[in-house]
Amino acid sequence: MTTTTPRPTTAAGAIGTAHTRVEGHDKVTGAARYAAEFPLPGLAHGWLVVSTVARGRIRSVDTGPVLEMPGVLAVLHHGNAPRLTTDYVGMLGVPDPTAAVFQHDRVPHAGWPVALVVAETPEQAREAAESLVVAYDEEPHDTALTAGRPDAYAVDGHMPGVTEKGDLEAELAASAFVVDAEYTTPEEHHAMMEPHAATARWEDGRLDLLDSNQGATWVQSELANLFTLDPAAVRVRSEHVGGGFGSKGIRAHQVAAVMAARILDRPVRVVLTRRQMFSLTGHRSPTAQRVRLGADADGRLRALEHRSLNRTSTVYEFVEPAAGPARVMYDADAHRTANEVVRLDVPSPTWMRAPGEAPGAFALESALDELAAKAGLDPIELRLRNDPERGPVSGLPFAGRHLAACFREGARRFGWADRDPRPGIRREGRRLLGTGTAAASFPAGAGPSTATLTAEPDGTFTVRIAAADIGTGARTALTLVAADALRVAPDRVRVRIGDSAFGPAMIAGGSTGTRSWSWAVTAAAEELRERLSLGADIPPDGITVRADTTEALGALAQQERHSFGAQFAEVAVDPATGEVRVLRMLGIFAAGRIVNPLTARSQLVGGMTWGISMALHEEAVRDRAFGGLYGADLAGYHIASHADVPAVEADWVDDPDPEDPVGIKGIGEIGIVGAAAAIANAVWHATGVRHRDLPIRPDRILGAGAPDA
């Protein structure tokens, strides 16, 4: 039997209006299940054992006593684990070998996975894992990143390692004003609320993984490669994710769970402890950056050099492209950038919110502030005088660059015109007050994605796409996008996400998620509307269409596509205690069409809050003697709390992308970019002392010495 349902006829206008999260009720009532919360019959629990040395080899793993402990089912290690295929290139390149667990006896860093203990309960697994005796042949290690290391080298990541044009030394020599300074940022960690967790089970030769990740089809393809499986025999589900920030890709715990589940022929769950996350799930590498700027008397740049050095592990080459912002933000007759790495005995770094741009903007935008002070120019005016019309390195036109509009609107709302440019002038009791600003940018990319859309017999519509909502509100945004594309109310749309069975889709990362998925959903909706307009009856299983954006994205013109922003901060510095308090922040952004203002503002404010954390708190410190971290937990790793966050305001200017079907650019990362620089610049304005090393701790304020000239 078939039924005829009302056809979509009128525009709903959902995009651009505030909507609470469609899954909000499930989350606050506990109905939404995360990766470690699914009950399964026969479930066993795995606990990883990680190395206590920073470099060496495993001499022995004494499994006998542990296997006799209550509830223990198995101990996996390099001597008995299944062999994996590792010589492949995945969706995001060559995978980090840390994920290919138990394949050899080498230990390349402290916290390297050396064994997995599986037991009937997590308590039994933990007790047995802590009892496992592993002997090592320890070797000397090196974990210290310092500028000027002779073993550093330039490396291509998702951008060229080095770009250059013009005669840098000649232009610097001819400049009226020169800045030559070094800036450092520390090791930082993602510290998302939900720990990494995975539950694996095998049924009839097929692998089913309940996981917390940023791309179900990404993890599916990696597991298929590692275990030499047909991708169709692997299903990865990740419906709800409690934060990711770049960390939740393919990791050791997923692979270990899959191994154990296959060996035991029963479901196995592995959940990382917070301490294990600090060594097994990536981090933002520390950076040492040198910026050299030369400008004419009117503040126009003649020379710009930005060199960034980050550390990587000895097993995986990862570059933190901190010199990248200079390739977009400012041009000069002589322009040179370089991203370099040095291999050390540390865990592999990885993507972390605004990779490259966040630490790079701190150095570049601090240097611009220093140049403005030397030239006697307003910091905003200096930036506007050097606002390029085309990409400084690519030479391509910008697909919209509204940085000037962000600065003008931000300056008006922040009260910038009333600012006395002299540092160390304003006081409030014993506290010194200062204001600072910085520019922000982040690429606006998109990846090929597929989506299916079904017109149901009851008049509703179901979207299926392997998107990942890592807390950004993507599920709600896609509901609004689909509703407008179908010209129906949002309550007639149901969006299902986080399942690799829905077909390939872009990951939630690089501010590309909502843009990529919305493109596919819109294409499917347009085709479905066309079919429904012909008046066909809807069968019991509905009418389904599928869209693939690969061809459309391949046809895009070559342009520089970015979101932009202007950050403003006011701080109070107590010179007697060294305490820095951020009093207020304002960010104005040009980030494409805003789909849901409610969740978008939360994303931007969250990024700016992270900027406070980056500027004043976050710093993971390694003990050089044993190669591990001090305080590798949320008690010892300081992040901004509610008490640290003042009035933070985020807003945007009109900036739709005409080549995107919805007009989206992306907002996930732009909020953190430039925020730390704006705070550091405000600290200089308050005290007259320039801080080039993050975080700006109280001891650094107290030991800063005389104000800068």
XYZ file of C-alpha atoms in Angstrom:
709
model
C 0.000 0.000 0.000
C 1.226 3.524 -0.753
C 0.296 6.868 0.699
C 0.502 10.397 -0.601
C 1.926 12.965 1.801
C 1.981 16.753 1.803
C 4.779 18.004 -0.415
C 7.309 20.627 0.710
C 6.011 23.889 -0.694
C 7.038 26.959 1.289
C 10.340 28.205 2.663
C 10.689 27.609 6.368
C 13.541 30.066 6.932
C 15.128 27.975 9.694
C 18.720 28.948 8.885
C 19.812 32.046 10.765
C 17.363 31.642 13.639
C 18.338 30.354 17.082
C 17.445 26.724 17.781
C 18.231 24.660 20.858
C 19.958 21.352 20.208
C 17.643 18.705 18.827
C 19.375 16.087 21.013
C 19.449 18.329 24.088
C 16.703 16.464 25.942
C 18.443 13.126 25.424
C 21.707 14.514 26.751
C 20.358 16.114 29.908
C 18.211 13.069 30.753
C 20.976 10.542 30.103
C 19.202 8.903 27.181
C 22.087 9.807 24.870
C 24.655 7.032 25.108
C 28.362 7.578 24.621
C 30.925 5.013 23.505
C 31.530 3.526 26.975
C 27.856 3.339 27.966
C 26.350 0.648 25.731
C 25.379 -2.545 27.594
C 26.388 -5.684 25.698
C 26.035 -9.331 26.738
C 29.356 -11.005 27.509
C 31.242 -7.717 27.591
C 34.889 -7.921 28.688
C 37.079 -5.001 29.652
C 40.582 -4.148 28.537
C 43.134 -2.000 30.362
C 46.235 -0.708 28.630
C 49.668 -0.982 30.187
C 52.038 1.786 29.084
C 55.803 2.095 29.284
C 57.547 3.678 32.238
C 60.702 4.496 30.253
C 61.133 7.126 27.560
C 63.283 5.080 25.207
C 64.510 1.508 24.991
C 63.326 -2.024 24.353
C 61.040 -4.438 26.136
C 63.145 -7.220 27.627
C 60.259 -9.283 29.000
C 56.562 -9.261 29.871
C 55.815 -11.497 32.865
C 52.264 -12.579 32.056
C 52.115 -15.768 34.191
C 51.156 -14.274 37.569
C 48.669 -11.873 35.978
C 46.866 -14.596 34.033
C 46.200 -16.368 37.348
C 44.488 -13.319 38.859
C 40.678 -13.352 39.272
C 38.728 -12.614 36.125
C 41.735 -12.162 33.826
C 41.060 -13.497 30.327
C 44.127 -12.519 28.301
C 47.251 -10.396 28.148
C 48.171 -9.064 24.713
C 51.661 -7.786 23.954
C 54.224 -7.705 21.149
C 54.951 -11.408 21.536
C 51.431 -12.694 20.912
C 49.350 -9.937 19.298
C 47.979 -10.240 15.732
C 50.123 -8.706 13.004
C 48.840 -5.523 11.408
C 49.278 -3.883 8.010
C 50.900 -0.488 8.477
C 52.354 0.461 5.085
C 49.357 2.335 3.729
C 48.187 5.907 3.229
C 44.863 6.622 4.869
C 42.302 9.399 4.618
C 44.603 11.879 6.384
C 47.904 10.397 5.259
C 50.232 7.887 6.888
C 48.814 6.894 10.304
C 50.655 7.396 13.565
C 52.341 4.035 14.359
C 51.287 4.435 17.991
C 47.897 3.102 16.873
C 49.497 -0.090 15.514
C 49.911 -1.564 18.972
C 52.076 -4.505 20.069
C 53.967 -4.951 16.787
C 57.545 -4.771 18.118
C 59.609 -4.470 21.285
C 60.756 -0.863 20.789
C 59.714 1.920 23.176
C 59.974 5.381 21.553
C 58.495 7.477 24.385
C 57.154 7.357 27.925
C 53.578 6.115 27.953
C 53.965 3.894 24.871
C 51.410 1.012 24.909
C 53.186 -2.239 25.782
C 50.315 -4.562 26.758
C 46.562 -4.927 27.149
C 45.089 -6.862 30.066
C 41.524 -8.119 29.474
C 39.269 -9.225 32.312
C 35.635 -9.744 33.216
C 35.322 -6.373 34.951
C 37.143 -3.060 34.582
C 38.272 -3.300 38.214
C 39.850 -6.699 37.636
C 41.480 -5.480 34.431
C 42.944 -2.441 36.154
C 44.306 -4.365 39.115
C 45.906 -6.922 36.815
C 47.337 -4.250 34.511
C 48.921 -2.484 37.465
C 50.395 -5.816 38.600
C 51.953 -6.705 35.226
C 55.759 -6.657 35.398
C 57.461 -5.390 32.232
C 61.257 -5.239 32.120
C 63.066 -2.811 29.817
C 66.514 -2.200 28.418
C 66.538 1.544 28.856
C 68.347 3.909 26.454
C 69.222 7.636 26.717
C 66.431 9.955 25.618
C 65.998 13.570 24.551
C 62.726 15.501 24.993
C 63.877 19.139 25.032
C 62.762 21.510 22.282
C 64.989 24.573 21.938
C 65.372 27.136 19.188
C 68.328 26.753 16.864
C 68.671 22.978 17.090
C 71.003 21.762 14.334
C 68.861 18.668 13.714
C 65.755 20.685 12.800
C 64.514 20.479 9.236
C 61.682 21.904 7.168
C 58.835 19.551 6.352
C 55.756 19.676 4.155
C 52.509 18.931 5.970
C 49.209 19.972 4.433
C 51.149 22.996 3.149
C 54.690 23.473 1.798
C 57.414 23.537 4.408
C 59.034 26.703 3.060
C 57.804 29.638 0.964
C 59.905 32.639 -0.010
C 60.132 35.588 -2.360
C 62.268 38.720 -2.501
C 65.518 39.675 -0.775
C 64.715 39.511 2.927
C 67.973 40.912 4.279
C 68.003 43.826 1.842
C 64.421 44.801 2.661
C 65.081 44.574 6.405
C 68.146 46.783 6.015
C 66.105 49.348 4.096
C 63.234 49.397 6.603
C 62.551 52.325 8.888
C 61.255 50.034 11.646
C 62.333 46.477 12.372
C 61.065 43.832 14.779
C 63.140 40.704 15.345
C 61.773 38.587 18.173
C 61.357 35.005 19.307
C 58.130 33.631 20.746
C 57.370 30.299 22.377
C 54.240 28.318 23.111
C 54.179 25.233 25.372
C 52.873 21.708 24.941
C 49.085 21.748 25.221
C 46.479 18.989 25.541
C 42.919 18.606 24.286
C 41.398 17.756 27.693
C 37.923 17.059 26.333
C 35.248 15.957 28.794
C 34.663 12.444 27.433
C 37.675 10.118 27.569
C 38.575 8.080 24.513
C 36.623 4.819 24.552
C 35.842 2.002 22.130
C 33.802 -1.200 22.282
C 34.569 -3.834 19.642
C 32.714 -6.999 18.717
C 32.984 -9.491 15.861
C 29.977 -11.255 14.339
C 30.260 -13.592 11.354
C 33.549 -12.080 10.277
C 32.269 -8.521 10.514
C 33.626 -5.907 12.904
C 31.285 -3.574 14.766
C 32.883 -0.737 16.755
C 31.079 1.592 19.140
C 33.479 4.498 19.354
C 34.024 8.140 20.233
C 35.566 9.746 17.170
C 35.487 12.676 14.764
C 34.701 10.655 11.650
C 33.109 7.214 11.524
C 34.167 6.500 7.941
C 37.686 7.722 8.744
C 38.070 5.224 11.589
C 36.351 2.546 9.496
C 38.872 2.910 6.677
C 41.840 2.932 9.071
C 40.708 -0.263 10.808
C 40.030 -1.946 7.463
C 43.568 -1.125 6.371
C 45.214 -2.162 9.640
C 43.382 -5.505 9.846
C 43.305 -6.132 6.060
C 39.523 -6.172 5.910
C 36.994 -5.235 3.290
C 35.675 -1.822 4.420
C 32.168 -3.176 3.929
C 32.918 -5.665 6.732
C 33.639 -2.855 9.205
C 30.967 -0.718 10.820
C 31.855 2.161 13.120
C 29.213 4.004 15.112
C 29.788 7.206 17.033
C 26.423 8.822 17.639
C 27.371 11.068 20.573
C 30.845 12.452 21.255
C 31.848 14.434 24.324
C 34.459 16.628 22.670
C 37.330 15.957 20.308
C 39.260 19.092 19.259
C 41.346 17.081 16.766
C 42.326 14.223 19.078
C 39.669 11.615 18.313
C 40.905 9.758 15.265
C 42.491 6.314 15.092
C 44.243 5.529 18.377
C 45.756 2.628 20.309
C 42.675 1.809 22.374
C 40.461 1.114 19.349
C 42.995 -1.213 17.749
C 43.648 -3.002 21.049
C 39.910 -3.527 21.591
C 39.505 -4.958 18.089
C 42.444 -7.336 18.634
C 41.117 -8.582 21.968
C 37.569 -9.008 20.709
C 38.798 -11.155 17.835
C 41.004 -13.329 20.064
C 38.361 -13.832 22.781
C 35.379 -13.952 20.426
C 33.385 -11.659 22.683
C 32.863 -7.899 22.951
C 35.733 -5.968 24.515
C 35.689 -2.377 25.742
C 38.800 -0.247 26.273
C 38.505 3.142 27.972
C 41.591 5.296 28.417
C 42.337 6.867 31.757
C 42.893 10.611 31.813
C 46.599 10.047 32.441
C 46.849 7.654 29.488
C 45.201 10.253 27.271
C 48.122 12.580 27.944
C 50.489 10.148 26.192
C 48.305 8.206 23.737
C 45.912 10.666 22.103
C 48.154 13.432 20.798
C 48.795 16.993 21.886
C 49.739 20.387 20.468
C 53.487 20.485 20.134
C 55.409 23.298 21.782
C 56.750 25.813 19.293
C 59.736 28.121 19.068
C 59.011 30.873 16.551
C 61.062 33.713 15.159
C 59.346 36.647 13.474
C 61.198 39.402 11.637
C 59.270 42.383 10.293
C 60.505 45.441 8.441
C 58.293 48.429 7.592
C 58.511 51.822 5.903
C 57.930 55.006 7.866
C 54.221 54.760 7.067
C 54.008 51.236 8.479
C 53.793 49.331 5.213
C 55.641 46.043 5.371
C 58.759 45.610 3.268
C 59.908 42.351 4.873
C 58.171 39.528 6.701
C 59.779 36.332 7.946
C 58.018 33.801 10.138
C 59.869 30.625 11.088
C 58.344 28.031 13.378
C 59.953 24.984 14.965
C 57.960 22.217 16.608
C 58.915 18.833 17.911
C 57.626 15.540 16.581
C 58.088 11.964 17.719
C 60.689 9.554 16.391
C 57.956 7.322 14.929
C 55.707 9.856 13.228
C 56.391 13.134 11.464
C 53.805 15.747 12.422
C 54.219 19.448 11.707
C 52.417 22.183 13.639
C 52.202 24.712 10.766
C 52.490 27.849 12.891
C 54.049 29.853 10.045
C 50.845 29.347 8.062
C 49.006 32.501 9.204
C 51.729 34.715 7.719
C 50.971 33.202 4.313
C 47.454 34.587 4.501
C 47.405 37.656 6.710
C 50.066 40.100 5.452
C 52.176 40.626 2.345
C 55.608 42.192 1.893
C 58.130 42.649 -0.925
C 60.311 40.060 0.793
C 58.273 37.292 2.357
C 59.596 34.066 3.874
C 57.913 31.404 5.998
C 59.135 28.033 7.214
C 57.646 25.198 9.255
C 60.356 23.019 10.775
C 60.412 19.992 13.065
C 62.881 18.130 15.247
C 62.490 14.466 16.162
C 62.503 13.810 19.913
C 61.604 10.983 22.281
C 58.071 12.220 22.953
C 54.543 11.092 22.064
C 53.370 12.119 18.629
C 51.705 15.525 18.407
C 48.466 15.820 16.478
C 45.819 18.251 15.319
C 44.469 20.482 18.074
C 41.873 23.209 17.723
C 43.187 25.684 15.114
C 46.370 23.692 14.424
C 49.093 26.069 13.287
C 46.916 29.153 13.399
C 46.502 29.290 17.192
C 50.218 29.307 18.134
C 51.213 31.037 14.897
C 48.802 33.923 15.424
C 50.220 34.474 18.907
C 53.696 35.084 17.464
C 52.669 36.983 14.333
C 50.060 39.198 15.969
C 52.344 39.952 18.921
C 55.070 40.992 16.477
C 52.603 43.238 14.613
C 51.769 44.877 17.923
C 55.450 45.438 18.609
C 55.875 46.974 15.163
C 52.906 49.287 15.738
C 54.473 50.532 18.976
C 57.820 51.173 17.266
C 56.188 52.986 14.355
C 53.873 55.023 16.589
C 50.820 53.650 14.796
C 47.527 52.387 16.133
C 47.649 48.559 16.045
C 44.424 48.375 14.045
C 45.579 50.984 11.549
C 48.843 49.111 10.994
C 46.957 45.928 10.193
C 44.556 47.668 7.835
C 47.424 49.301 5.951
C 48.822 45.828 5.323
C 45.555 44.096 4.447
C 46.348 42.382 1.107
C 44.011 42.015 -1.845
C 45.388 38.621 -2.870
C 47.039 35.729 -1.083
C 50.583 36.832 -0.158
C 52.012 33.430 -1.118
C 49.448 31.902 -3.458
C 48.653 35.074 -5.390
C 45.045 33.868 -5.560
C 42.085 36.193 -4.981
C 40.244 35.941 -1.683
C 36.755 34.472 -1.718
C 35.681 37.252 0.602
C 38.021 38.960 3.056
C 36.140 41.121 5.547
C 38.883 41.541 8.120
C 38.603 45.334 7.952
C 34.882 45.147 8.655
C 35.575 42.972 11.706
C 38.097 45.485 13.058
C 35.874 48.499 12.452
C 32.830 46.921 14.070
C 34.893 45.528 16.938
C 36.656 48.837 17.566
C 33.301 50.627 17.703
C 31.757 48.204 20.162
C 34.873 47.822 22.304
C 35.440 51.568 22.620
C 38.872 51.401 21.007
C 38.857 55.067 19.984
C 39.084 56.115 23.636
C 42.242 54.066 24.212
C 45.377 55.920 25.337
C 48.120 54.178 23.322
C 50.772 54.731 26.004
C 51.515 51.606 28.070
C 51.427 51.508 31.853
C 49.163 54.574 32.224
C 45.768 53.294 33.361
C 45.303 52.161 36.948
C 42.521 50.871 39.129
C 43.819 50.771 42.665
C 47.030 48.772 42.560
C 46.082 47.043 39.295
C 47.354 48.157 35.905
C 44.789 48.118 33.082
C 45.428 47.543 29.395
C 43.691 46.696 26.156
C 44.929 44.742 23.155
C 43.787 43.458 19.810
C 44.768 40.866 17.233
C 43.593 39.546 13.886
C 42.391 36.018 13.232
C 41.999 33.755 10.221
C 41.297 30.112 9.516
C 40.875 28.224 6.214
C 37.348 27.615 4.964
C 37.580 24.207 3.352
C 35.242 21.395 2.429
C 35.671 17.683 1.830
C 33.686 15.303 -0.378
C 30.721 13.808 1.423
C 27.715 11.643 0.695
C 24.253 11.941 2.191
C 20.952 10.163 1.762
C 17.573 11.761 2.322
C 14.322 9.837 2.623
C 10.781 11.138 2.278
C 8.819 9.016 4.754
C 5.155 8.030 4.279
C 4.154 9.977 7.417
C 5.277 13.292 5.929
C 8.628 13.478 7.708
C 12.107 13.339 6.235
C 15.143 11.378 7.392
C 18.707 12.489 6.697
C 21.478 9.923 6.977
C 25.067 11.114 6.874
C 28.242 9.922 8.573
C 28.788 13.281 10.221
C 30.159 13.630 13.749
C 28.732 16.007 16.329
C 31.607 16.522 18.759
C 29.667 19.081 20.773
C 29.438 21.735 18.076
C 25.716 21.409 17.421
C 26.239 19.872 13.977
C 23.181 17.632 14.278
C 20.999 20.692 14.869
C 22.644 22.711 12.099
C 22.047 19.909 9.602
C 18.414 19.744 10.689
C 18.001 23.424 9.847
C 19.869 23.101 6.562
C 17.739 20.152 5.490
C 14.527 21.888 6.548
C 15.282 24.968 4.468
C 16.445 22.949 1.476
C 13.225 20.904 1.643
C 11.141 24.008 2.481
C 9.567 22.392 5.532
C 9.616 23.073 9.265
C 12.562 21.633 11.226
C 10.288 19.382 13.280
C 9.581 17.376 10.120
C 13.279 16.509 9.730
C 15.149 13.781 11.593
C 18.925 13.664 11.194
C 20.854 10.462 11.835
C 24.632 10.736 12.024
C 27.781 8.992 13.271
C 27.454 5.686 11.400
C 29.920 4.538 8.734
C 27.084 2.525 7.152
C 25.717 5.835 5.852
C 28.600 6.205 3.394
C 31.761 8.310 3.262
C 31.697 11.810 4.702
C 34.157 14.463 5.803
C 35.472 14.370 9.363
C 34.548 16.885 12.053
C 37.767 18.851 11.873
C 39.442 21.822 10.293
C 36.194 23.811 10.458
C 35.082 21.779 7.430
C 32.418 19.558 8.953
C 29.165 21.493 8.758
C 30.144 23.083 5.430
C 30.947 19.691 3.869
C 27.910 17.864 5.224
C 25.489 20.701 4.484
C 26.606 20.716 0.876
C 25.735 17.018 0.547
C 22.445 17.351 2.428
C 21.405 20.325 0.287
C 22.184 18.454 -2.927
C 20.133 15.462 -1.773
C 17.255 17.707 -0.696
C 17.140 19.490 -4.038
C 16.926 16.196 -5.906
C 14.263 14.867 -3.547
C 12.173 18.029 -3.880
C 12.310 17.676 -7.629
C 11.109 14.083 -7.471
C 8.326 14.914 -5.024
C 7.169 17.831 -7.141
C 6.179 15.325 -9.828
C 3.500 13.996 -7.496
C 4.727 10.438 -7.061
C 3.161 8.352 -4.318
C 5.423 7.495 -1.405
C 5.763 3.742 -0.781
C 5.946 2.276 2.745
C 9.742 2.323 2.736
C 9.792 5.920 1.506
C 11.578 7.603 -1.388
C 15.329 7.900 -0.929
C 17.904 9.884 -2.871
C 21.669 9.959 -2.439
C 24.047 12.839 -3.109
C 27.823 12.900 -3.523
C 29.647 16.253 -3.586
C 32.976 15.024 -4.968
C 32.395 16.406 -8.458
C 30.979 19.736 -7.261
C 33.925 20.406 -4.976
C 36.370 19.468 -7.722
C 34.834 22.135 -9.951
C 35.422 25.010 -7.509
C 37.620 27.854 -8.707
C 41.033 28.223 -7.085
C 40.725 30.941 -4.447
C 41.914 31.772 -0.938
C 38.979 30.771 1.259
C 39.129 31.790 4.907
C 37.135 32.970 7.866
C 38.497 36.136 9.487
C 38.118 37.861 12.805
C 39.221 40.654 15.120
C 39.889 39.907 18.796
C 39.801 42.510 21.588
C 40.759 42.062 25.246
C 41.008 44.171 28.383
C 43.149 42.938 31.272
C 44.036 43.951 34.817
C 47.542 43.114 36.045
C 48.501 43.130 39.707
C 52.263 43.852 39.749
C 52.484 42.855 43.417
C 51.189 39.298 42.930
C 51.727 38.761 39.208
C 48.060 37.962 38.714
C 46.533 38.721 35.308
C 42.764 38.972 35.074
C 40.941 39.261 31.774
C 38.129 41.745 32.367
C 36.347 41.471 29.042
C 36.758 40.091 25.557
C 35.071 40.829 22.271
C 35.425 38.911 19.039
C 33.903 39.970 15.739
C 34.089 37.397 12.954
C 33.459 37.061 9.238
C 32.815 33.342 9.034
C 30.265 32.779 6.318
C 26.554 32.412 6.795
C 25.683 31.516 10.372
C 23.318 28.539 10.398
C 22.332 28.525 14.085
C 23.257 31.689 16.011
C 22.731 29.976 19.363
C 25.277 27.198 18.926
C 27.535 29.324 16.712
C 27.959 31.930 19.428
C 28.730 29.144 21.893
C 31.432 27.838 19.568
C 33.030 31.262 19.184
C 32.853 32.062 22.893
C 34.281 28.624 23.644
C 37.214 29.284 21.353
C 37.853 32.687 22.915
C 37.690 31.129 26.376
C 40.282 28.615 25.247
C 42.360 31.625 24.184
C 42.280 32.851 27.793
C 43.393 29.389 28.871
C 46.175 29.385 26.284
C 47.385 32.857 27.245
C 47.387 32.468 31.021
C 47.116 28.821 32.114
C 47.830 25.891 29.807
C 51.299 24.390 29.963
C 52.222 20.715 29.985
C 55.732 20.338 31.408
C 57.977 17.331 30.798
C 60.503 16.063 33.267
C 63.698 15.750 31.251
C 64.978 13.012 33.554
C 62.244 10.468 32.775
C 60.557 11.985 29.705
C 57.023 12.037 31.106
C 54.717 14.855 32.150
C 54.277 16.422 35.544
C 50.619 16.366 36.600
C 49.234 14.485 33.594
C 45.612 14.887 34.668
C 43.003 17.611 34.985
C 44.194 18.430 38.496
C 47.731 19.204 37.372
C 47.022 20.539 33.873
C 45.599 24.016 34.367
C 42.776 25.214 32.149
C 40.547 28.258 32.422
C 37.588 27.679 34.733
C 34.378 29.661 35.154
C 36.101 31.928 37.658
C 38.676 32.862 35.011
C 36.195 33.774 32.295
C 34.707 37.261 32.388
C 32.225 38.830 30.016
C 33.062 37.244 26.649
C 31.088 38.503 23.682
C 31.176 37.103 20.158
C 29.367 38.401 17.102
C 29.783 38.449 13.345
C 29.465 40.535 10.223
C 27.620 39.428 7.093
C 29.924 37.173 5.073
C 28.154 34.446 3.058
C 30.261 32.400 0.658
C 28.554 32.733 -2.745
C 30.045 29.448 -4.003
C 28.698 27.407 -1.106
C 25.060 26.292 -1.498
C 24.292 27.428 2.047
C 26.927 30.187 2.282
C 28.882 28.483 5.090
C 32.592 28.974 5.784
C 33.230 27.474 9.234
C 33.489 28.630 12.840
C 34.944 25.756 14.853
C 38.492 27.128 15.089
C 38.428 30.837 14.324
C 37.366 31.738 17.889
C 40.667 30.685 19.462
C 42.899 32.247 16.797
C 44.381 35.556 17.913
C 42.741 35.433 21.338
C 45.992 34.729 23.202
C 47.784 37.445 21.219
C 45.102 39.999 22.069
C 45.533 39.179 25.771
C 49.338 39.297 25.557
C 49.140 42.631 23.751
C 46.809 43.913 26.462
C 49.292 42.818 29.141
C 51.991 44.849 27.373
C 49.654 47.851 27.207
C 48.952 47.504 30.930
C 52.541 47.051 32.083
C 54.865 48.193 29.307
C 56.545 44.780 29.412
C 56.338 42.460 26.412
C 55.715 38.777 27.118
C 56.801 36.509 24.275
C 56.433 33.174 26.080
C 53.117 31.527 26.918
C 51.522 31.130 29.333
C 51.891 34.505 31.044
C 52.207 33.058 34.533
C 52.398 35.190 37.694
C 56.115 34.382 38.109
C 56.777 35.734 34.628
C 54.980 38.968 35.484
C 56.999 39.288 38.699
C 60.271 38.532 36.938
C 59.641 40.620 33.851
C 61.911 43.524 34.747
C 61.705 47.000 33.261
C 59.107 48.044 30.670
C 60.037 47.628 27.009
C 61.443 50.645 25.277
